Short mmCIF file of C-alpha atoms and ligand atoms in Angstrom, two decimals:
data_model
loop_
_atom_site.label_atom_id
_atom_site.label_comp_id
_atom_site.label_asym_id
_atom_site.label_seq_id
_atom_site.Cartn_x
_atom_site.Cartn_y
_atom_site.Cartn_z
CA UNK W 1 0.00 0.00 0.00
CA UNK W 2 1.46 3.35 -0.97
CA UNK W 3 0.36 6.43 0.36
CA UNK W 4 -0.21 9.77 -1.39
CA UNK W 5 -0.41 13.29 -0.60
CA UNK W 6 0.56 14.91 -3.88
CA UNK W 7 -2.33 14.53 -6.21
CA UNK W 8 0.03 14.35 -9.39
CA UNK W 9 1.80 11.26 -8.06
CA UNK W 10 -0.93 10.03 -7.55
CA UNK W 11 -2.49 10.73 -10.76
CA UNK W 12 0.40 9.53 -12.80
CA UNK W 13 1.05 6.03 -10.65
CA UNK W 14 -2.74 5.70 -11.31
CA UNK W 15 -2.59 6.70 -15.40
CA UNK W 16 0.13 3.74 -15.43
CA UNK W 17 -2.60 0.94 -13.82
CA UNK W 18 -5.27 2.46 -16.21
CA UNK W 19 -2.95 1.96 -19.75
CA UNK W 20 -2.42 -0.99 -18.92
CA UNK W 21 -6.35 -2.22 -18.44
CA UNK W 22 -6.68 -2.01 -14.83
CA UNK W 23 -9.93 -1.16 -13.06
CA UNK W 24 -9.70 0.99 -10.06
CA UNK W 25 -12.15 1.07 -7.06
CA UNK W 26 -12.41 4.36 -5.01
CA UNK W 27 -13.67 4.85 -1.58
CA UNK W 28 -13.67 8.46 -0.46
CA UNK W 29 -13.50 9.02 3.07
CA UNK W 30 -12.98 11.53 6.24
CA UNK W 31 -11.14 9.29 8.08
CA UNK W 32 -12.04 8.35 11.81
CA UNK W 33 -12.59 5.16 9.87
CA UNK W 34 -14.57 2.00 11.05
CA UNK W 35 -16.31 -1.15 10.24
CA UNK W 36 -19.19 0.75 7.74
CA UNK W 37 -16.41 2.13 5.75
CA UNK W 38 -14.39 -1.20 6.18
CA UNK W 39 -16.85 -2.94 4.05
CA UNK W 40 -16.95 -0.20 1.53
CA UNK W 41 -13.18 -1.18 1.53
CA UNK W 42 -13.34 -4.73 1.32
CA UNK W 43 -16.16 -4.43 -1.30
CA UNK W 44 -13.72 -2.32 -3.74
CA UNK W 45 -11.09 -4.75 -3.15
CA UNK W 46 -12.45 -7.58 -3.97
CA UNK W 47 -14.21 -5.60 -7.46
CA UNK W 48 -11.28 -4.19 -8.03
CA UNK W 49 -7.78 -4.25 -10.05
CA UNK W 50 -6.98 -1.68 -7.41
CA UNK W 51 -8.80 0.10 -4.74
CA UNK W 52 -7.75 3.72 -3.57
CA UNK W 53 -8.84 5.29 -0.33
CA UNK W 54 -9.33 9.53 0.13
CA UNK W 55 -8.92 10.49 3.82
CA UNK W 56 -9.63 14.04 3.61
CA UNK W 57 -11.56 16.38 6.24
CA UNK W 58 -13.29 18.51 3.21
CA UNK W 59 -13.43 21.90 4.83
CA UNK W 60 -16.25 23.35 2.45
CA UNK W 61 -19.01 20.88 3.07
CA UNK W 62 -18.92 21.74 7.03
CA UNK W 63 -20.83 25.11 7.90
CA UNK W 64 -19.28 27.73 10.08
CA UNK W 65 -21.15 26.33 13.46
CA UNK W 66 -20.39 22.69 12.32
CA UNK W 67 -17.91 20.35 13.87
CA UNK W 68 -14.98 20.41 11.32
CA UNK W 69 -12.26 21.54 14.04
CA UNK W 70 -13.20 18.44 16.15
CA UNK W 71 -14.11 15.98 13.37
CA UNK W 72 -12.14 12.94 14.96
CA UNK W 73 -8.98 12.79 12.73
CA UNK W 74 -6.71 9.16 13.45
CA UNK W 75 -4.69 8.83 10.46
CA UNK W 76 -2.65 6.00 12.08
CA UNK W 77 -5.37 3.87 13.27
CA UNK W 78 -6.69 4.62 9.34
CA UNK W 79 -4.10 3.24 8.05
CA UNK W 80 -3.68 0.23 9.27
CA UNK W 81 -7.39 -0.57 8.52
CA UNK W 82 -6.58 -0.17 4.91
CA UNK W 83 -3.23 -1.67 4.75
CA UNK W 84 -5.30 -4.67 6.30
CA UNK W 85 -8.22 -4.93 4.19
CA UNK W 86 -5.91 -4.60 0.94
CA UNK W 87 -6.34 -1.21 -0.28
CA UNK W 88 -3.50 -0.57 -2.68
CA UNK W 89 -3.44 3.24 -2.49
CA UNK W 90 -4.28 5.38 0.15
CA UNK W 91 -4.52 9.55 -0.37
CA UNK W 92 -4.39 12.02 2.36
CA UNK W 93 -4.40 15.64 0.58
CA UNK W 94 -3.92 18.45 2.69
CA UNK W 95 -6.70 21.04 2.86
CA UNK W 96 -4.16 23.67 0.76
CA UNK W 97 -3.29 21.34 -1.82
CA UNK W 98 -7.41 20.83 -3.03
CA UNK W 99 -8.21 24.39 -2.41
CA UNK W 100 -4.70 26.37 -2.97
CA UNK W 101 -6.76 29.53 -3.25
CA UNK W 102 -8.59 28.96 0.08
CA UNK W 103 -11.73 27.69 0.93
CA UNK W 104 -13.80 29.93 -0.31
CA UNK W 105 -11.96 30.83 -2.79
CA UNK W 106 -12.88 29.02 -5.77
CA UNK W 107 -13.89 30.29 -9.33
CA UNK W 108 -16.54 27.24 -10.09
CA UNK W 109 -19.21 25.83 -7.18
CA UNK W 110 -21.86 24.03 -7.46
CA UNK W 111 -25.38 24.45 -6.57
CA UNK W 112 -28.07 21.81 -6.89
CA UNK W 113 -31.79 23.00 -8.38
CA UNK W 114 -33.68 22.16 -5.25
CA UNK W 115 -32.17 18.83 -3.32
CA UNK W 116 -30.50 20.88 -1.87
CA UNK W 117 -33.87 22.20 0.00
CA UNK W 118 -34.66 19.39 1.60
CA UNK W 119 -34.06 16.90 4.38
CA UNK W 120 -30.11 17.26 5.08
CA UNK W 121 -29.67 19.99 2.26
CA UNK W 122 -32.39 21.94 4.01
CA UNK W 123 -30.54 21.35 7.53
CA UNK W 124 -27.03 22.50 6.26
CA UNK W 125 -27.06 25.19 4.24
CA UNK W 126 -24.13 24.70 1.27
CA UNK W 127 -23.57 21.34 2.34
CA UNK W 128 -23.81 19.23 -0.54
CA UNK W 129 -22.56 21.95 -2.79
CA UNK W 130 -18.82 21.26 -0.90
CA UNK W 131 -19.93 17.61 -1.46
CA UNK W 132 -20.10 17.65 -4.93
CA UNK W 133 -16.81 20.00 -5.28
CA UNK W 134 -14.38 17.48 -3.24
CA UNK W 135 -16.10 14.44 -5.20
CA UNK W 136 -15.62 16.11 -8.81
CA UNK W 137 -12.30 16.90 -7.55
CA UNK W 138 -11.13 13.31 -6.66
CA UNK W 139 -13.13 11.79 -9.69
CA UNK W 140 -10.65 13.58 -11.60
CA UNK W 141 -7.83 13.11 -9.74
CA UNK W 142 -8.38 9.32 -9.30
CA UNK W 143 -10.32 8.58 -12.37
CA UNK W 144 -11.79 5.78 -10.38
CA UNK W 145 -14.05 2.72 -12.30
CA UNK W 146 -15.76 2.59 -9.28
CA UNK W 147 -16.71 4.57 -6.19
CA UNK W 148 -18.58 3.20 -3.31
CA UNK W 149 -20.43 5.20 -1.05
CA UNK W 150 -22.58 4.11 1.60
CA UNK W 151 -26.80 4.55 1.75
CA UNK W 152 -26.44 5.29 5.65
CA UNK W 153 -25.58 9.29 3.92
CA UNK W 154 -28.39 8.39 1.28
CA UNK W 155 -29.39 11.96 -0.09
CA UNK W 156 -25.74 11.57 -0.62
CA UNK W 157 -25.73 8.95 -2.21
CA UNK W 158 -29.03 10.13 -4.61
CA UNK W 159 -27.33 13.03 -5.41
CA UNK W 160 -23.58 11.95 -6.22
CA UNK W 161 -25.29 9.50 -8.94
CA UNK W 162 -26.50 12.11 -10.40
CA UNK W 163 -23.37 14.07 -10.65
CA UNK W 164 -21.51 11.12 -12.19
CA UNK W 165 -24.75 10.93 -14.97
CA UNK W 166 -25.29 14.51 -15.61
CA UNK W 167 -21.67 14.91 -16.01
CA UNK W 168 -20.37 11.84 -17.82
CA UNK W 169 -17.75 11.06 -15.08
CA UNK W 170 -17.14 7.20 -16.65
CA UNK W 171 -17.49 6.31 -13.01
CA UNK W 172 -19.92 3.75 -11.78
CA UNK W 173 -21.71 4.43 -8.46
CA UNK W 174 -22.10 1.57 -6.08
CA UNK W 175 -24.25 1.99 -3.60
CA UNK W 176 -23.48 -0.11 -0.29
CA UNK W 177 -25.68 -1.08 2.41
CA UNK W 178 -26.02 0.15 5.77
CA UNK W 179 -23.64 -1.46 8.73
CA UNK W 180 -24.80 -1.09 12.28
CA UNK W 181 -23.25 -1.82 15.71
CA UNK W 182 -24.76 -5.10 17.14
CA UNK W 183 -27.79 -2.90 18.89
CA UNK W 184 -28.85 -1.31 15.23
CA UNK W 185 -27.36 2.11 15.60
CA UNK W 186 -25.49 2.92 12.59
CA UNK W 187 -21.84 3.11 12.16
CA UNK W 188 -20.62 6.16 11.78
CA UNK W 189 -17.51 8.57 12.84
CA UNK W 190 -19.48 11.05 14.67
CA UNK W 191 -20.80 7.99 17.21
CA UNK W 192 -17.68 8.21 19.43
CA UNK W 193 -18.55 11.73 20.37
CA UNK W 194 -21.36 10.29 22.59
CA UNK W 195 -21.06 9.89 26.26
CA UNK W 196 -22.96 6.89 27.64
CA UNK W 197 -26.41 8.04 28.19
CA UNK W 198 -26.13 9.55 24.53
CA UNK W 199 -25.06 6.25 23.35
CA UNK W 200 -28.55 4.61 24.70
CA UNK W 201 -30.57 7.22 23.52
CA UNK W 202 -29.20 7.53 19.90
CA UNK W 203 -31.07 3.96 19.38
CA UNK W 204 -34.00 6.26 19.06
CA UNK W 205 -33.35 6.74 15.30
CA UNK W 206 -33.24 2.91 14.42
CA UNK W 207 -36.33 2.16 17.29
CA UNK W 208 -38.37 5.12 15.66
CA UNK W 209 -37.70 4.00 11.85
CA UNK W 210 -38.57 0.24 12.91
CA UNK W 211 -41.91 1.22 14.20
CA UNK W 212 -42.32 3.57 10.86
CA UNK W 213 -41.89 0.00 9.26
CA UNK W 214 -44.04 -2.10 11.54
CA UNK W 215 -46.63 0.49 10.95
CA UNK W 216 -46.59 1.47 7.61
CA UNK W 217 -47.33 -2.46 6.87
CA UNK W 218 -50.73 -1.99 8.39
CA UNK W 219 -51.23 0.86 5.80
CA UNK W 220 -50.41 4.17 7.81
CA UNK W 221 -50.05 7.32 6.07
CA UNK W 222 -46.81 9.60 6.28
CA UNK W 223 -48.79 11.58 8.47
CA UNK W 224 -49.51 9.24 10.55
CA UNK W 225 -45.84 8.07 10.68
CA UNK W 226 -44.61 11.85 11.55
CA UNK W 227 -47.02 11.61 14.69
CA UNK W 228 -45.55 8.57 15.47
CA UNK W 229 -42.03 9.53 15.75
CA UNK W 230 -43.07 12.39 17.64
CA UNK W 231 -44.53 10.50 20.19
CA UNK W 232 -41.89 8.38 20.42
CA UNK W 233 -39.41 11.45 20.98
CA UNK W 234 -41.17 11.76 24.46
CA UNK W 235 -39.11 8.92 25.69
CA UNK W 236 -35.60 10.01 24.31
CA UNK W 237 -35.47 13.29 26.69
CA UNK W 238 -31.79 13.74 25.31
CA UNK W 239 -32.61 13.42 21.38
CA UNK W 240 -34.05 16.68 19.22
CA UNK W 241 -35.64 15.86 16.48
CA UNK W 242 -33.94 17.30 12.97
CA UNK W 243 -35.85 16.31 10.49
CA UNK W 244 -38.01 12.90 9.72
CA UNK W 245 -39.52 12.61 6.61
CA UNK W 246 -40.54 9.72 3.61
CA UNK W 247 -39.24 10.36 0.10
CA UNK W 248 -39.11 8.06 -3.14
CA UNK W 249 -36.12 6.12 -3.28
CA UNK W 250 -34.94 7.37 -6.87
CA UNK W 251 -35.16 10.91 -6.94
CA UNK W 252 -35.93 11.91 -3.02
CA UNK W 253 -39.37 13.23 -4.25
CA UNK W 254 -42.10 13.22 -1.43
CA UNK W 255 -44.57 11.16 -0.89
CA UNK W 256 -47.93 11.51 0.77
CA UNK W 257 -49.62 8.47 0.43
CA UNK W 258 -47.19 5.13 0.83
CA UNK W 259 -46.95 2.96 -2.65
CA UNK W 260 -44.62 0.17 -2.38
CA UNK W 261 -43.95 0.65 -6.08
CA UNK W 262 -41.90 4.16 -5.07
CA UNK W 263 -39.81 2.15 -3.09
CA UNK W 264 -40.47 4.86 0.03
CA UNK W 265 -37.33 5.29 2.57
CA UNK W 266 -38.03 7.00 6.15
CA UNK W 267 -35.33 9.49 6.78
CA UNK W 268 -34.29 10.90 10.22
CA UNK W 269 -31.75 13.02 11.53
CA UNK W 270 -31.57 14.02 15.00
CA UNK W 271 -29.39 15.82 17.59
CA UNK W 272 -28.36 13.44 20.58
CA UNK W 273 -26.56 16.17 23.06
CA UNK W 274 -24.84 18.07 20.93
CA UNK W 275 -24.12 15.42 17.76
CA UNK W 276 -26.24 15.06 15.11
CA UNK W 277 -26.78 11.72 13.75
CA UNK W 278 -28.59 10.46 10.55
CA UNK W 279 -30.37 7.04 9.84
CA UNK W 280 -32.70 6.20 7.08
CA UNK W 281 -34.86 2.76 6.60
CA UNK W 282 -36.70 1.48 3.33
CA UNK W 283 -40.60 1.99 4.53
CA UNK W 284 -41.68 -1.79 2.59
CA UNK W 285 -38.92 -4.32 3.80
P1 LIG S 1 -17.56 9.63 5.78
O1 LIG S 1 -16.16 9.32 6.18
O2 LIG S 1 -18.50 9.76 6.92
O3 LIG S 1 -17.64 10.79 4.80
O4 LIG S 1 -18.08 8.37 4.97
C1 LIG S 1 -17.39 7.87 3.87
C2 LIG S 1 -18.25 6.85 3.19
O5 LIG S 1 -18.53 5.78 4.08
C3 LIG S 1 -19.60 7.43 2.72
O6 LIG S 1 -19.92 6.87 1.46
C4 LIG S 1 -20.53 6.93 3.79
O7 LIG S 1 -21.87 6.79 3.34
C5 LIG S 1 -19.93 5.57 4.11
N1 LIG S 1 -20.37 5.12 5.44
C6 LIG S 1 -20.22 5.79 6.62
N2 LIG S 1 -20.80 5.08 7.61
C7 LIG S 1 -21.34 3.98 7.05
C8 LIG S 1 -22.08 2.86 7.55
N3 LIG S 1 -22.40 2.74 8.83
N4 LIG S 1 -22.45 1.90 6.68
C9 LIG S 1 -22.15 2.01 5.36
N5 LIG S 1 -21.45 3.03 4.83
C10 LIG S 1 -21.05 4.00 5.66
#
């Protein structure tokens, strides 16, 4: 495993793989990695010629209250996990080298038409703009074959296929399923900000999106559902509700009335203390 910082070494030991008919799996990351990204590793490795792995804080999708000064940051530990699971490269860009001009500095952003304006898009104002920036940016650095990204960030997910379509980046999306810690909560970097009583209480997104399952079977309406999680929320005196709210699976469009033919997902993000976690749950199992 080689690691990278300079994007043109990078680029140019990857050009070499590519001429001579390699494929190339890319998982981009933040780091603090764990077991949900492990299998995002894994999964590349074993699809893949050669699997790369960004670990890279990206400064412009965090908003100026968010927590990018204390986003958890173990480059060591990181390492080792992808040494172990086989990735072949590993790059770890400084902040100055993506955006030389600073952060807010650049010529060309993005801006989405309107998914932007809800759920998480609604919540974090410029968010998945700096999303789509550091992901066009590595696309083109790593020119990957694939890139895996995981449905626990599934607006995410929903909107970085439709950067690689609506801008011919000959990348294929692969979309990778949800891993959860033993009690359901899912995996993610932000968990190990939680003291103990958070811990227990953050089970109130998986609980809550369970019963939105249980319930929608016997034919509840998305009203219904939002009453339901509210109620719920009484016994979680430590959780604030963000958002929670039932969009079609393909384009995030809402739904009123539950078809299992739109393939509805339950959404929820919610503040447990101070750290705001996200889960999301397909409505029809
Ligand atoms: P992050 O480091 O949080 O930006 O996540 C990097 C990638 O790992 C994204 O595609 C995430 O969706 C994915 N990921 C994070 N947590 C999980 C999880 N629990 N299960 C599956 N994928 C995950």
């Amino acid at each position: 495993m080689i690691v990278f910082d300079n994007h043109l070494e990078l680029r140019t030991n990857l050009r070499t793989l590519y001429c001579n008919g390699k494929s190339i799996g890319f998982v981009p990351t933040m780091g603090a990695l764990h077991v949900g990204h492990g299998t995002l590793i894994s999964r590349s490795v074993a699809e893949n010629d050669f699997t790369v792995v960004s670990i890279f804080v990206n400064p412009t999708q965090f908003g100026p209250n968010e927590d990018l000064d204390q986003y958890p940051r173990t480059l060591e530990s990181d390492l080792k996990m992808c040494r172990s699971l086989g990735a072949s490269h590993v790059f770890t860009p400084t902040p100055a080298s993506i955006y030389p001009n600073g952060r807010n500095q650049h010529e060309i952003m993005f801006s989405l038409r309107g998914l932007d304006k809800i759920l998480c898009g609604a919540k974090r104002p410029g968010h998945f703009d700096g999303v789509l920036q550091v992901v066009s940016i590595l696309f083109n650095i790593v020119e990957p074959t694939r890139a895996y990204f995981g449905k626990k960030d599934f607006q995410q997910l929903t909107i970085l296929r439709i950067l690689a379509k609506e801008l011919f980046f000959p990348v294929e999306v692969i979309p990778c399923e949800i891993i959860r810690e033993t009690d359901g909560l899912a995996m993610s970097s932000r968990n190990r900000y939680l003291n103990l009583e958070e811990r227990k209480q953050a089970l109130f997104l998986r609980t809550s999106l369970q019963a939105v399952q249980n319930l929608a079977e016997e034919g509840m309406d998305t009203g219904q559902l939002h009453a339901l999680v509210t109620e719920k929320l009484s016994e979680y005196p430590l959780i604030r509700l963000d958002y929670f709210d039932v969009r079609k699976e393909l384009n995030l469009e809402a739904v009123s009335e539950l078809r299992k033919n739109d393939h509805p997902v339950a959404l929820i993000a919610a503040y447990c203390g101070k750290t705001r976690l996200i889960d999301n749950l397909h409505v029809f199992k």
